[in-house]
Amino acid sequence: MGKGNAFIVVAGCQNVMQKIDVERGRIVEEVPTEYEYTMMKYSRYICAATITGSVNILDPDTLRIIKTLETPNSRICEMDARNNYLVTCGWVTRQQGTPMLASLANVYDLKTMTQLKPIPFAAGAAHVQMHPRMSTTCIIASHHGQMQVVDLMNSNTVNLRQANISSGFMSGLVLAPSGEAFALSDNSGFIHLWGSPSKVAFAEISNPIEFADPQESYPVIAVDDDVPLSTIGMPYYREQLLSAWTSTQLYEVGNPPVKIDPLILSDLRPSDIGSCARNPKKLRRNQAIKTRVVEIEDPSLAAPKFLSEKARESEKNQSPERRISDIQEAMVNAALNGSMKADVPIMYRNVEIKYSKFGVDDFDFEYYNKTQFSGLETHIANSYTNSLLQLLKFTPLVRNVALHHTATTCLYDTCLLCEMGFLFDMMEKAEGQSCQATNFLKTFSSIPEASNMGLLEENSHHTPLTAMLQAACRFLLEHSALDYRKISPNTPEFNQTLAIEAPLTTRKSIRGVPDVLMINAALSTAESKQYWAKPGWLPSEIGVIIENGKCFCFEGEDLRLHVKRGLHNVKVYELVGIVADINSGEHQKSHLVSLINTSISDRGSALRDNWHLFNDFLVRNVSKSDALHFAPSWKMPAVLAFQIVNGRHAVDDSWKDALDPTLLYIEYSINNRLPQGCQLLNPAIEAPVAGSHVAIDTEFVALQQEEIEIKADGDREIVRPTRLGLARVSVLRGSGVDEGLPFINDYITITEPIVDYLTKWSGVHEGDLNSLHSSHNLVPLKVAYKKLWLLLNLGCVFIGHGLPKDFRTINIHVPKAQVLDTVDLFYIRARQRKLSLRFLAWYLLKEDIQQETHDSIEDARTALRLWRKFEEFRDAGVVDAMVEEVYREGKKWGYKPPGEAIGMAVMGRREKCRSTEASLGVPAFEGGRETPEILRGGSGPGTPVAKPRAVERRVGAATASEWENTGRVSSVAVRISE
């Protein structure tokens, strides 16, 4: 069963199938069956022919029948399966009841489990063999020696041959694994070998016989004082010399003796044994001095300071911010330790996210990226596809197709084309800020075919990244084509762009080429890698000519000559970018980067070439020569992307005018429940437009707890941050007659295991997200996300408290011009403390909220009312005075609303607040509803994203030092107790 597999399956005319372990020589499994099998072939499935003429398709692992293919034959004579095709031939019964060989060979597609057009063979098909290298080529033979070589996809093109079977009939046909020879056997016991005598090779991987190298005779050179050394040649070498030892192979043995202090030498006096001198007392007793030369520090990319550290130091005017440009030149030529390769530039090496106690939000991504192009973060499973996603995003024709499809009414949960559109739009709006492909990778990981193909990191621990990426590229394009046809089945735009269609990819006669070429270019042999080492071997432009079903490719001077002559229809492509595999050293995992000419996707850029390196979240400008330079030892291409030159600058944003907002005006539910306390928008009078205000709040549940590592000295280091999942989203009207009335109140169904509902802080109970038991309106994540995405691209302004954390977890980027965050409205940077929603509501709105639980509608409504209060302060010109008053009072109460036991003190404080507002000319805001505190009342200089929601709600107004003092280690997760 396949190469390298130690199991075989045995079946026959009995009612049981057996799986045998060849290495141990014993039966490991027996599976009962009601069929009697005469032969079996293995491809992607086990194809087993029954005595009745049908073929059962079996699962290789469970031996369960997946599909039964009925053939017109009464019995299968022979069959062969390879890749995605199965070809059978057999016997049919005449009207007189006698059997005869059928004049048709049956062809089946194992991918779709359907029958294809049969192949006519008038002589009677007795033997059939698939070519081992040419995936759609088949050889059919009769008992009398007539053979026909035919293409399964184009059965009209045949090649007939006749074997010289002098007597009797042909009894067998076998092809060599190399595909360069085949053998025929007859009933007389002869074997007929067919092939080219000069270059026939039978084995799949064959090498010529190695003989001893002839001994070379060297000229005798007299080496004396009269012979210049320059006349003596030196040998050339391409491989690393044995003398090039790494530092891991070198060891220090002892220390050189310490040099005697000059003060001691100047004060030496003779004694009975040697000399003596006064002790200068520069060292402590028994202090040892390291006498070896100080080692050069490892020039790996220096980690940036956390944002919380920078915020504290900025107030104290301490050490300036580190920048990559400041250390670039010093690092490039610095010596490396033994685990790194000296010729690997700093910018190509692995980059890692460091976590502080404030989570991933405290990491300074801007340190690694000073450009306008966004990088992608790496703390998500299967983020090896980051480089491929960057390459597709900067290919204008692919980007246009994805965004136009996303703007349609597509609501399929597994649509990768929609997720690419969401991601591309987010990266463009981020304008250099770091992004994450969370939703795309979640959808990618949920598709069963991706797991079956070994595209998930959790199932492919030993598979090279280049092989995984090439398979992922092919899978992504094929799946995107299916997604596109679900919504636009009769639109040829996708096929014109990428031409993902099985019949076209397997035809020998080429009819045309698409506008974008994605080329898998990873090579494994040392000889083939040397081609990439040649400077200029990868052309920046290629030309393709299709003529008489054949493809001709040109580059350089030949291409310019063909274009100038104009005799042929030349389709010219330019190189968009590459994905390269980087091998940093012996003890470093290889990783993937993309090198892209971003000027191709610029909107009218005057630059011809503007190459950038995208090393996950590290982005920097590089020269074209650097981008297209390859080295077999550390940098090799994996995927190339070419696009027609007419597609340069063809960035189409007309999808924004074609947005279909129907989803905002309809009730969508997977459990037939209506949203509670919610009223849909009226498209006639409430259609969202640019500048429309909406209030938003979301709730999350924990899908994976934070993991920490406790070092020997007791320090704690976060290994993996908490992973949260969107559980509820509420959006309210921000103006109009129904201001504060929700029009979105969706609970999101989650298929992953939930480790903590965080009920006290999210208001979500066990069972609320289960479609069988929930009393709330449940929608898929894509539906909830697309509603917010539509509001964003319609130009709505979002009002809330601590929105950056919400948007980051939702995986959407909202420009600052479309955000009104009450955390920032009532914030004094010099205080380094952000106020919680609960405290602001207690002080400014005279409400005690979040007494028992939390509710996203009430949180959003409270944020909306705080914004209205801020507008009142601004109209009265007393914003700064009121914010200072809020901080002064907050300091008295610990920035938390007092409890019920405070009693009269609370009333006295409220009266003082009213008198303060009156003296400043601000009208008092009467009334209000009990509202829970919002989650994002983040404290300190940054709001943590990787901590559980329970933690963040508890410490909404805590300082960094208070966070440090409230830690408690439990098992492998860190919890912040109350």
Tab-separated table of N, CA and C in Angstrom, residues 165-171 185-192:
chain	number	residue	atom	x	y	z
A	165	ILE	N	3.630	-11.552	-31.915
A	165	ILE	CA	3.278	-12.767	-31.171
A	165	ILE	C	3.046	-13.856	-32.208
A	166	SER	N	4.096	-14.647	-32.461
A	166	SER	CA	4.051	-15.579	-33.592
A	166	SER	C	3.031	-16.685	-33.392
A	167	SER	N	2.897	-17.138	-32.148
A	167	SER	CA	1.966	-18.238	-31.911
A	167	SER	C	1.258	-18.002	-30.588
A	168	GLY	N	0.047	-18.449	-30.503
A	168	GLY	CA	-0.702	-18.327	-29.258
A	168	GLY	C	-1.225	-16.918	-29.047
A	169	PHE	N	-1.177	-16.451	-27.817
A	169	PHE	CA	-1.745	-15.139	-27.496
A	169	PHE	C	-0.905	-14.473	-26.400
A	170	MET	N	-1.106	-13.154	-26.261
A	170	MET	CA	-0.395	-12.393	-25.236
A	170	MET	C	-1.045	-12.664	-23.885
A	171	SER	N	-0.228	-12.972	-22.880
A	171	SER	CA	-0.758	-13.313	-21.565
A	171	SER	C	-0.512	-12.249	-20.499
A	185	SER	N	4.383	-10.824	-22.272
A	185	SER	CA	4.574	-12.273	-22.126
A	185	SER	C	3.517	-12.998	-22.958
A	186	ASP	N	3.881	-14.164	-23.499
A	186	ASP	CA	2.907	-14.950	-24.274
A	186	ASP	C	2.755	-16.321	-23.655
A	187	ASN	N	1.822	-17.094	-24.215
A	187	ASN	CA	1.535	-18.402	-23.625
A	187	ASN	C	2.606	-19.435	-23.930
A	188	SER	N	3.596	-19.061	-24.772
A	188	SER	CA	4.680	-19.992	-25.068
A	188	SER	C	5.843	-19.844	-24.098
A	189	GLY	N	5.732	-18.909	-23.169
A	189	GLY	CA	6.774	-18.736	-22.177
A	189	GLY	C	7.825	-17.713	-22.552
A	190	PHE	N	7.603	-16.931	-23.615
A	190	PHE	CA	8.570	-15.923	-24.016
A	190	PHE	C	8.197	-14.562	-23.409
A	191	ILE	N	9.222	-13.746	-23.158
A	191	ILE	CA	9.038	-12.374	-22.681
A	191	ILE	C	9.609	-11.441	-23.747
A	192	HIS	N	8.785	-10.512	-24.214
A	192	HIS	CA	9.187	-9.558	-25.248
A	192	HIS	C	9.428	-8.210	-24.564
